[in-house]
């Protein structure tokens, strides 16, 4: 199907703007990727909506399905090579009919390949148009992780039990060899991590075995236990990939490498760490297609989204995102950059590291070990004629001072701080020796956030809140502005939802994570508080006057709407 026809159909349905359409078309031409792949990887539009639009244009019936319903026995009818080449996957089979899903049902070569398959099997074909996302999910089922790793472990030759403390021979020659099974284990592990949406991979030496764990949705899950003897060759393979010193095991090392997994460019950030049992390796998985999201995807309410957009539309000033490590601050910054990223502005970022590469933005990674830190980078950035500056984190007094002065001299500055809540940002800046009288002029907005687990829509169950929980909910709801209070689902008999577990969520009861947020605006009243000697209590009183929805209140609203569990909200906001 012609790319321009599909993009026009999406534009006509108001699923994308004309500007976004032109960007997609340009990127498709430069990268030689289909527009559907680009839309899916960047999560620009729900891919089922793209498929529906395409179905209407091509007059081919659209079918939506879940990858978990496709058994391994079905996959045998279309090879992985054919599936990848022609973007076609099997969906079901009866005695005389093979039903397949095609991303491009108008592709003549794909049609010919299917006719050849049907002729070989002596069977009829049923064809549906499917979304790129459903096709991508089926592809992953062709390479089951545990089977591959088990087979690779069995094929490793000459595994010998050996003590962890090596007995050194004086004339021993040091050599590193990489057998194909070791390469297979590492490759399969990386692919499985990407497939499951893991943010981190941990390779951990234990006394009796070598453990692999994935961090998924904030929690570590064990995925494999391998023989202890495989620790050294697996770690060596990872070191080779990350260009680290194989023979240096006494000190930590950092490196990174990039690879294409399931057609997506993935960055892997590697960090080694010496332990008594041997080297441990942690790998951060940076998948740009997952990391770049809109404000709505992140969980911002319409009211909070409006406040943010209003703040970044100002000609200058700081927008600071705050929260603990792992609360999604960088992801929020990238969402803001996507809104600001237009041809007419020069955006320059300082990051440690550059987690997601974005077209149209000049991204730079700091290297403190050679003196190129955030402060040094900020001084250089101002010579690059920037309109918008993104600083990964304000860590020290000098960076804070430079960021404030950049905001005061006509730049939009985006950055992060480590504080527990929005009210803590102003005292933190004062602690970093920023003059109080400069803060009101420089600071536009503060966003504080946490990440919590999103309940699985397929299996969550509603239940009345217990008396103590209902009392907390009522107390927080009563403090909300009247406009927001009017939207609350239950007025007295509060219904909350609990996770259950089903095949769709793999028994966990939750799927992914979502943010809870609070936003503090700079106002004339807040300026007076800062100039007269601010305290956190005074700032929190101003938050209430502004009608700010707190982290706990935002979480409770999401809990009443069945998006998150109430217990986690109360636990995560216990100090608020």
mmCIF file of N, CA and C in Angstrom, residues 182-284:
data_model
loop_
_atom_site.group_PDB
_atom_site.id
_atom_site.type_symbol
_atom_site.label_atom_id
_atom_site.label_comp_id
_atom_site.label_asym_id
_atom_site.label_seq_id
_atom_site.Cartn_x
_atom_site.Cartn_y
_atom_site.Cartn_z
ATOM 1 N N UNK A 182 27.775 -20.452 23.936
ATOM 2 C CA UNK A 182 27.859 -19.292 24.822
ATOM 3 C C UNK A 182 27.283 -18.065 24.118
ATOM 4 N N UNK A 183 27.660 -17.902 22.871
ATOM 5 C CA UNK A 183 27.132 -16.779 22.082
ATOM 6 C C UNK A 183 25.610 -16.889 21.989
ATOM 7 N N UNK A 184 25.110 -18.122 21.812
ATOM 8 C CA UNK A 184 23.673 -18.363 21.713
ATOM 9 C C UNK A 184 22.960 -17.993 23.013
ATOM 10 N N UNK A 185 23.536 -18.368 24.153
ATOM 11 C CA UNK A 185 22.929 -18.062 25.449
ATOM 12 C C UNK A 185 22.804 -16.559 25.641
ATOM 13 N N UNK A 186 23.880 -15.830 25.363
ATOM 14 C CA UNK A 186 23.866 -14.379 25.547
ATOM 15 C C UNK A 186 22.867 -13.724 24.592
ATOM 16 N N UNK A 187 22.902 -14.139 23.322
ATOM 17 C CA UNK A 187 22.003 -13.555 22.325
ATOM 18 C C UNK A 187 20.543 -13.820 22.681
ATOM 19 N N UNK A 188 20.227 -15.056 23.088
ATOM 20 C CA UNK A 188 18.850 -15.409 23.438
ATOM 21 C C UNK A 188 18.386 -14.635 24.666
ATOM 22 N N UNK A 189 19.292 -14.442 25.624
ATOM 23 C CA UNK A 189 18.950 -13.691 26.830
ATOM 24 C C UNK A 189 18.613 -12.243 26.497
ATOM 25 N N UNK A 190 19.419 -11.628 25.647
ATOM 26 C CA UNK A 190 19.170 -10.233 25.266
ATOM 27 C C UNK A 190 17.847 -10.103 24.509
ATOM 28 N N UNK A 191 17.585 -11.048 23.598
ATOM 29 C CA UNK A 191 16.337 -11.014 22.835
ATOM 30 C C UNK A 191 15.132 -11.194 23.755
ATOM 31 N N UNK A 192 15.251 -12.099 24.702
ATOM 32 C CA UNK A 192 14.137 -12.348 25.616
ATOM 33 C C UNK A 192 13.877 -11.128 26.503
ATOM 34 N N UNK A 193 14.943 -10.460 26.916
ATOM 35 C CA UNK A 193 14.786 -9.255 27.738
ATOM 36 C C UNK A 193 14.026 -8.181 26.974
ATOM 37 N N UNK A 194 14.373 -7.993 25.705
ATOM 38 C CA UNK A 194 13.681 -7.007 24.880
ATOM 39 C C UNK A 194 12.224 -7.437 24.680
ATOM 40 N N UNK A 195 12.019 -8.727 24.420
ATOM 41 C CA UNK A 195 10.672 -9.257 24.190
ATOM 42 C C UNK A 195 9.764 -9.026 25.397
ATOM 43 N N UNK A 196 10.315 -9.223 26.608
ATOM 44 C CA UNK A 196 9.510 -9.087 27.829
ATOM 45 C C UNK A 196 9.424 -7.651 28.322
ATOM 46 N N UNK A 197 10.136 -6.743 27.658
ATOM 47 C CA UNK A 197 10.106 -5.339 28.081
ATOM 48 C C UNK A 197 10.907 -5.090 29.340
ATOM 49 N N UNK A 198 11.984 -5.871 29.544
ATOM 50 C CA UNK A 198 12.825 -5.692 30.734
ATOM 51 C C UNK A 198 13.628 -4.403 30.622
ATOM 52 N N UNK A 199 13.795 -3.715 31.747
ATOM 53 C CA UNK A 199 14.612 -2.499 31.760
ATOM 54 C C UNK A 199 16.060 -2.817 32.097
ATOM 55 N N UNK A 200 16.291 -3.934 32.787
ATOM 56 C CA UNK A 200 17.646 -4.319 33.201
ATOM 57 C C UNK A 200 17.790 -5.841 33.176
ATOM 58 N N UNK A 201 19.027 -6.290 32.915
ATOM 59 C CA UNK A 201 19.361 -7.715 32.979
ATOM 60 C C UNK A 201 20.494 -7.865 33.994
ATOM 61 N N UNK A 202 20.351 -8.817 34.905
ATOM 62 C CA UNK A 202 21.390 -9.060 35.912
ATOM 63 C C UNK A 202 21.974 -10.459 35.716
ATOM 64 N N UNK A 203 23.275 -10.525 35.519
ATOM 65 C CA UNK A 203 24.004 -11.801 35.469
ATOM 66 C C UNK A 203 24.761 -11.909 36.796
ATOM 67 N N UNK A 204 24.345 -12.867 37.643
ATOM 68 C CA UNK A 204 24.831 -12.873 39.021
ATOM 69 C C UNK A 204 25.457 -14.218 39.391
ATOM 70 N N UNK A 205 26.743 -14.201 39.744
ATOM 71 C CA UNK A 205 27.393 -15.446 40.178
ATOM 72 C C UNK A 205 27.013 -15.800 41.614
ATOM 73 N N UNK A 206 26.546 -17.014 41.812
ATOM 74 C CA UNK A 206 26.270 -17.533 43.147
ATOM 75 C C UNK A 206 27.252 -18.669 43.434
ATOM 76 N N UNK A 207 27.190 -19.205 44.638
ATOM 77 C CA UNK A 207 28.150 -20.253 45.017
ATOM 78 C C UNK A 207 27.969 -21.520 44.199
ATOM 79 N N UNK A 208 26.702 -21.887 43.927
ATOM 80 C CA UNK A 208 26.432 -23.162 43.271
ATOM 81 C C UNK A 208 25.889 -23.024 41.846
ATOM 82 N N UNK A 209 25.517 -21.804 41.456
ATOM 83 C CA UNK A 209 24.960 -21.632 40.117
ATOM 84 C C UNK A 209 25.173 -20.196 39.657
ATOM 85 N N UNK A 210 24.792 -19.938 38.414
ATOM 86 C CA UNK A 210 24.916 -18.614 37.805
ATOM 87 C C UNK A 210 23.514 -18.156 37.435
ATOM 88 N N UNK A 211 23.067 -17.099 38.063
ATOM 89 C CA UNK A 211 21.667 -16.681 37.948
ATOM 90 C C UNK A 211 21.504 -15.518 36.969
ATOM 91 N N UNK A 212 20.399 -15.550 36.206
ATOM 92 C CA UNK A 212 20.035 -14.440 35.331
ATOM 93 C C UNK A 212 18.672 -13.927 35.768
ATOM 94 N N UNK A 213 18.589 -12.621 35.993
ATOM 95 C CA UNK A 213 17.322 -12.016 36.389
ATOM 96 C C UNK A 213 17.012 -10.812 35.497
ATOM 97 N N UNK A 214 15.714 -10.588 35.247
ATOM 98 C CA UNK A 214 15.241 -9.424 34.501
ATOM 99 C C UNK A 214 14.489 -8.508 35.456
ATOM 100 N N UNK A 215 14.657 -7.197 35.271
ATOM 101 C CA UNK A 215 13.794 -6.252 35.983
ATOM 102 C C UNK A 215 12.661 -5.860 35.039
ATOM 103 N N UNK A 216 11.457 -6.267 35.389
ATOM 104 C CA UNK A 216 10.278 -5.993 34.566
ATOM 105 C C UNK A 216 9.253 -5.251 35.413
ATOM 106 N N UNK A 217 8.819 -4.104 34.931
ATOM 107 C CA UNK A 217 7.851 -3.279 35.656
ATOM 108 C C UNK A 217 8.332 -2.980 37.073
ATOM 109 N N UNK A 218 9.641 -2.779 37.221
ATOM 110 C CA UNK A 218 10.198 -2.387 38.513
ATOM 111 C C UNK A 218 10.594 -3.525 39.421
ATOM 112 N N UNK A 219 10.194 -4.756 39.108
ATOM 113 C CA UNK A 219 10.491 -5.902 39.966
ATOM 114 C C UNK A 219 11.476 -6.851 39.283
ATOM 115 N N UNK A 220 12.398 -7.417 40.088
ATOM 116 C CA UNK A 220 13.348 -8.397 39.558
ATOM 117 C C UNK A 220 12.711 -9.780 39.527
ATOM 118 N N UNK A 221 12.879 -10.470 38.402
ATOM 119 C CA UNK A 221 12.331 -11.816 38.244
ATOM 120 C C UNK A 221 13.431 -12.734 37.723
ATOM 121 N N UNK A 222 13.585 -13.887 38.362
ATOM 122 C CA UNK A 222 14.586 -14.845 37.897
ATOM 123 C C UNK A 222 14.082 -15.534 36.637
ATOM 124 N N UNK A 223 14.947 -15.600 35.617
ATOM 125 C CA UNK A 223 14.537 -16.243 34.358
ATOM 126 C C UNK A 223 15.374 -17.476 34.041
ATOM 127 N N UNK A 224 16.535 -17.622 34.673
ATOM 128 C CA UNK A 224 17.373 -18.791 34.377
ATOM 129 C C UNK A 224 18.393 -19.012 35.489
ATOM 130 N N UNK A 225 18.669 -20.294 35.741
ATOM 131 C CA UNK A 225 19.782 -20.698 36.606
ATOM 132 C C UNK A 225 20.678 -21.600 35.774
ATOM 133 N N UNK A 226 21.922 -21.182 35.570
ATOM 134 C CA UNK A 226 22.855 -21.921 34.729
ATOM 135 C C UNK A 226 23.960 -22.524 35.589
ATOM 136 N N UNK A 227 24.670 -23.519 35.051
ATOM 137 C CA UNK A 227 25.803 -24.073 35.790
ATOM 138 C C UNK A 227 26.822 -22.975 36.127
ATOM 139 N N UNK A 228 27.384 -23.030 37.323
ATOM 140 C CA UNK A 228 28.314 -21.992 37.770
ATOM 141 C C UNK A 228 29.506 -21.852 36.832
ATOM 142 N N UNK A 229 29.879 -22.948 36.177
ATOM 143 C CA UNK A 229 31.049 -22.933 35.305
ATOM 144 C C UNK A 229 30.853 -22.067 34.057
ATOM 145 N N UNK A 230 29.595 -21.706 33.749
ATOM 146 C CA UNK A 230 29.341 -20.878 32.572
ATOM 147 C C UNK A 230 29.489 -19.386 32.856
ATOM 148 N N UNK A 231 29.680 -19.060 34.117
ATOM 149 C CA UNK A 231 29.764 -17.641 34.471
ATOM 150 C C UNK A 231 30.880 -16.915 33.722
ATOM 151 N N UNK A 232 32.078 -17.464 33.771
ATOM 152 C CA UNK A 232 33.230 -16.771 33.180
ATOM 153 C C UNK A 232 33.108 -16.608 31.651
ATOM 154 N N UNK A 233 32.774 -17.668 30.896
ATOM 155 C CA UNK A 233 32.652 -17.469 29.457
ATOM 156 C C UNK A 233 31.507 -16.536 29.055
ATOM 157 N N UNK A 234 30.393 -16.557 29.813
ATOM 158 C CA UNK A 234 29.277 -15.656 29.491
ATOM 159 C C UNK A 234 29.670 -14.206 29.760
ATOM 160 N N UNK A 235 30.303 -13.960 30.909
ATOM 161 C CA UNK A 235 30.747 -12.599 31.226
ATOM 162 C C UNK A 235 31.779 -12.127 30.205
ATOM 163 N N UNK A 236 32.669 -13.022 29.792
ATOM 164 C CA UNK A 236 33.674 -12.660 28.788
ATOM 165 C C UNK A 236 33.010 -12.270 27.470
ATOM 166 N N UNK A 237 31.979 -13.019 27.070
ATOM 167 C CA UNK A 237 31.262 -12.710 25.832
ATOM 168 C C UNK A 237 30.642 -11.309 25.916
ATOM 169 N N UNK A 238 30.021 -11.000 27.048
ATOM 170 C CA UNK A 238 29.413 -9.679 27.225
ATOM 171 C C UNK A 238 30.473 -8.590 27.183
ATOM 172 N N UNK A 239 31.621 -8.858 27.804
ATOM 173 C CA UNK A 239 32.711 -7.873 27.806
ATOM 174 C C UNK A 239 33.224 -7.607 26.391
ATOM 175 N N UNK A 240 33.320 -8.663 25.600
ATOM 176 C CA UNK A 240 33.768 -8.496 24.213
ATOM 177 C C UNK A 240 32.781 -7.597 23.462
ATOM 178 N N UNK A 241 31.494 -7.851 23.664
ATOM 179 C CA UNK A 241 30.473 -7.056 22.977
ATOM 180 C C UNK A 241 30.529 -5.587 23.381
ATOM 181 N N UNK A 242 30.843 -5.332 24.659
ATOM 182 C CA UNK A 242 30.861 -3.962 25.175
ATOM 183 C C UNK A 242 32.245 -3.329 25.097
ATOM 184 N N UNK A 243 33.188 -4.048 24.484
ATOM 185 C CA UNK A 243 34.554 -3.528 24.319
ATOM 186 C C UNK A 243 35.212 -3.225 25.659
ATOM 187 N N UNK A 244 35.070 -4.136 26.624
ATOM 188 C CA UNK A 244 35.704 -4.000 27.934
ATOM 189 C C UNK A 244 36.929 -4.899 28.016
ATOM 190 N N UNK A 245 37.755 -4.653 29.007
ATOM 191 C CA UNK A 245 38.959 -5.463 29.206
ATOM 192 C C UNK A 245 38.576 -6.806 29.815
ATOM 193 N N UNK A 246 38.838 -7.874 29.063
ATOM 194 C CA UNK A 246 38.446 -9.209 29.521
ATOM 195 C C UNK A 246 39.272 -9.648 30.726
ATOM 196 N N UNK A 247 40.537 -9.265 30.750
ATOM 197 C CA UNK A 247 41.423 -9.753 31.807
ATOM 198 C C UNK A 247 41.397 -8.884 33.060
ATOM 199 N N UNK A 248 40.588 -7.832 33.068
ATOM 200 C CA UNK A 248 40.471 -6.986 34.257
ATOM 201 C C UNK A 248 39.208 -7.343 35.021
ATOM 202 N N UNK A 249 39.395 -8.027 36.154
ATOM 203 C CA UNK A 249 38.243 -8.476 36.947
ATOM 204 C C UNK A 249 38.244 -7.873 38.347
ATOM 205 N N UNK A 250 39.244 -7.034 38.643
ATOM 206 C CA UNK A 250 39.384 -6.528 40.012
ATOM 207 C C UNK A 250 38.576 -5.259 40.255
ATOM 208 N N UNK A 251 38.296 -4.492 39.214
ATOM 209 C CA UNK A 251 37.604 -3.219 39.365
ATOM 210 C C UNK A 251 36.375 -3.175 38.450
ATOM 211 N N UNK A 252 35.384 -2.351 38.795
ATOM 212 C CA UNK A 252 34.214 -2.222 37.923
ATOM 213 C C UNK A 252 34.586 -1.592 36.577
ATOM 214 N N UNK A 253 33.867 -1.978 35.542
ATOM 215 C CA UNK A 253 34.039 -1.382 34.220
ATOM 216 C C UNK A 253 32.670 -1.023 33.655
ATOM 217 N N UNK A 254 32.652 -0.001 32.802
ATOM 218 C CA UNK A 254 31.415 0.430 32.138
ATOM 219 C C UNK A 254 31.619 0.425 30.633
ATOM 220 N N UNK A 255 30.605 0.010 29.912
ATOM 221 C CA UNK A 255 30.658 0.036 28.452
ATOM 222 C C UNK A 255 29.255 -0.035 27.886
ATOM 223 N N UNK A 256 29.161 -0.038 26.582
ATOM 224 C CA UNK A 256 27.846 -0.141 25.947
ATOM 225 C C UNK A 256 28.010 -0.687 24.540
ATOM 226 N N UNK A 257 26.926 -1.215 24.001
ATOM 227 C CA UNK A 257 26.905 -1.636 22.608
ATOM 228 C C UNK A 257 25.481 -1.518 22.088
ATOM 229 N N UNK A 258 25.367 -1.484 20.793
ATOM 230 C CA UNK A 258 24.052 -1.367 20.154
ATOM 231 C C UNK A 258 23.809 -2.592 19.297
ATOM 232 N N UNK A 259 22.552 -3.029 19.241
ATOM 233 C CA UNK A 259 22.205 -4.168 18.407
ATOM 234 C C UNK A 259 20.777 -3.988 17.883
ATOM 235 N N UNK A 260 20.466 -4.692 16.808
ATOM 236 C CA UNK A 260 19.111 -4.675 16.264
ATOM 237 C C UNK A 260 18.398 -5.944 16.721
ATOM 238 N N UNK A 261 17.323 -5.751 17.477
ATOM 239 C CA UNK A 261 16.557 -6.872 18.019
ATOM 240 C C UNK A 261 15.100 -6.695 17.599
ATOM 241 N N UNK A 262 14.548 -7.707 16.930
ATOM 242 C CA UNK A 262 13.178 -7.650 16.423
ATOM 243 C C UNK A 262 12.973 -6.406 15.563
ATOM 244 N N UNK A 263 13.999 -6.050 14.794
ATOM 245 C CA UNK A 263 13.895 -4.921 13.885
ATOM 246 C C UNK A 263 14.017 -3.563 14.539
ATOM 247 N N UNK A 264 14.327 -3.525 15.857
ATOM 248 C CA UNK A 264 14.447 -2.251 16.563
ATOM 249 C C UNK A 264 15.890 -2.061 17.023
ATOM 250 N N UNK A 265 16.354 -0.809 16.980
ATOM 251 C CA UNK A 265 17.693 -0.498 17.460
ATOM 252 C C UNK A 265 17.654 -0.402 18.984
ATOM 253 N N UNK A 266 18.423 -1.263 19.640
ATOM 254 C CA UNK A 266 18.449 -1.316 21.100
ATOM 255 C C UNK A 266 19.854 -0.981 21.588
ATOM 256 N N UNK A 267 19.941 -0.102 22.579
ATOM 257 C CA UNK A 267 21.212 0.182 23.238
ATOM 258 C C UNK A 267 21.292 -0.638 24.518
ATOM 259 N N UNK A 268 22.436 -1.265 24.736
ATOM 260 C CA UNK A 268 22.673 -2.025 25.964
ATOM 261 C C UNK A 268 23.815 -1.349 26.723
ATOM 262 N N UNK A 269 23.558 -0.927 27.935
ATOM 263 C CA UNK A 269 24.575 -0.277 28.756
ATOM 264 C C UNK A 269 25.067 -1.278 29.793
ATOM 265 N N UNK A 270 26.359 -1.569 29.774
ATOM 266 C CA UNK A 270 26.930 -2.666 30.555
ATOM 267 C C UNK A 270 27.751 -2.122 31.721
ATOM 268 N N UNK A 271 27.561 -2.701 32.905
ATOM 269 C CA UNK A 271 28.373 -2.349 34.078
ATOM 270 C C UNK A 271 28.776 -3.622 34.803
ATOM 271 N N UNK A 272 30.107 -3.820 34.977
ATOM 272 C CA UNK A 272 30.584 -4.991 35.717
ATOM 273 C C UNK A 272 30.879 -4.593 37.155
ATOM 274 N N UNK A 273 30.858 -5.606 38.032
ATOM 275 C CA UNK A 273 31.069 -5.337 39.462
ATOM 276 C C UNK A 273 31.710 -6.579 40.100
ATOM 277 N N UNK A 274 32.899 -6.431 40.699
ATOM 278 C CA UNK A 274 33.568 -7.610 41.271
ATOM 279 C C UNK A 274 32.912 -8.058 42.579
ATOM 280 N N UNK A 275 32.708 -9.381 42.717
ATOM 281 C CA UNK A 275 32.192 -9.961 43.963
ATOM 282 C C UNK A 275 33.070 -11.162 44.324
ATOM 283 N N UNK A 276 32.982 -11.668 45.551
ATOM 284 C CA UNK A 276 33.790 -12.847 45.924
ATOM 285 C C UNK A 276 33.535 -14.073 45.048
ATOM 286 N N UNK A 277 32.335 -14.165 44.452
ATOM 287 C CA UNK A 277 31.995 -15.305 43.614
ATOM 288 C C UNK A 277 32.384 -15.096 42.151
ATOM 289 N N UNK A 278 32.883 -13.915 41.830
ATOM 290 C CA UNK A 278 33.201 -13.590 40.441
ATOM 291 C C UNK A 278 32.521 -12.293 40.038
ATOM 292 N N UNK A 279 32.675 -11.924 38.803
ATOM 293 C CA UNK A 279 32.100 -10.653 38.345
ATOM 294 C C UNK A 279 30.592 -10.752 38.131
ATOM 295 N N UNK A 280 29.901 -9.731 38.617
ATOM 296 C CA UNK A 280 28.474 -9.565 38.336
ATOM 297 C C UNK A 280 28.349 -8.537 37.216
ATOM 298 N N UNK A 281 27.367 -8.725 36.340
ATOM 299 C CA UNK A 281 27.136 -7.771 35.260
ATOM 300 C C UNK A 281 25.681 -7.324 35.281
ATOM 301 N N UNK A 282 25.496 -6.027 35.203
ATOM 302 C CA UNK A 282 24.149 -5.466 35.039
ATOM 303 C C UNK A 282 24.097 -4.774 33.684
ATOM 304 N N UNK A 283 23.054 -5.057 32.920
ATOM 305 C CA UNK A 283 22.886 -4.449 31.602
ATOM 306 C C UNK A 283 21.574 -3.666 31.583
ATOM 307 N N UNK A 284 21.666 -2.364 31.326
ATOM 308 C CA UNK A 284 20.465 -1.544 31.150
ATOM 309 C C UNK A 284 20.020 -1.658 29.692
#
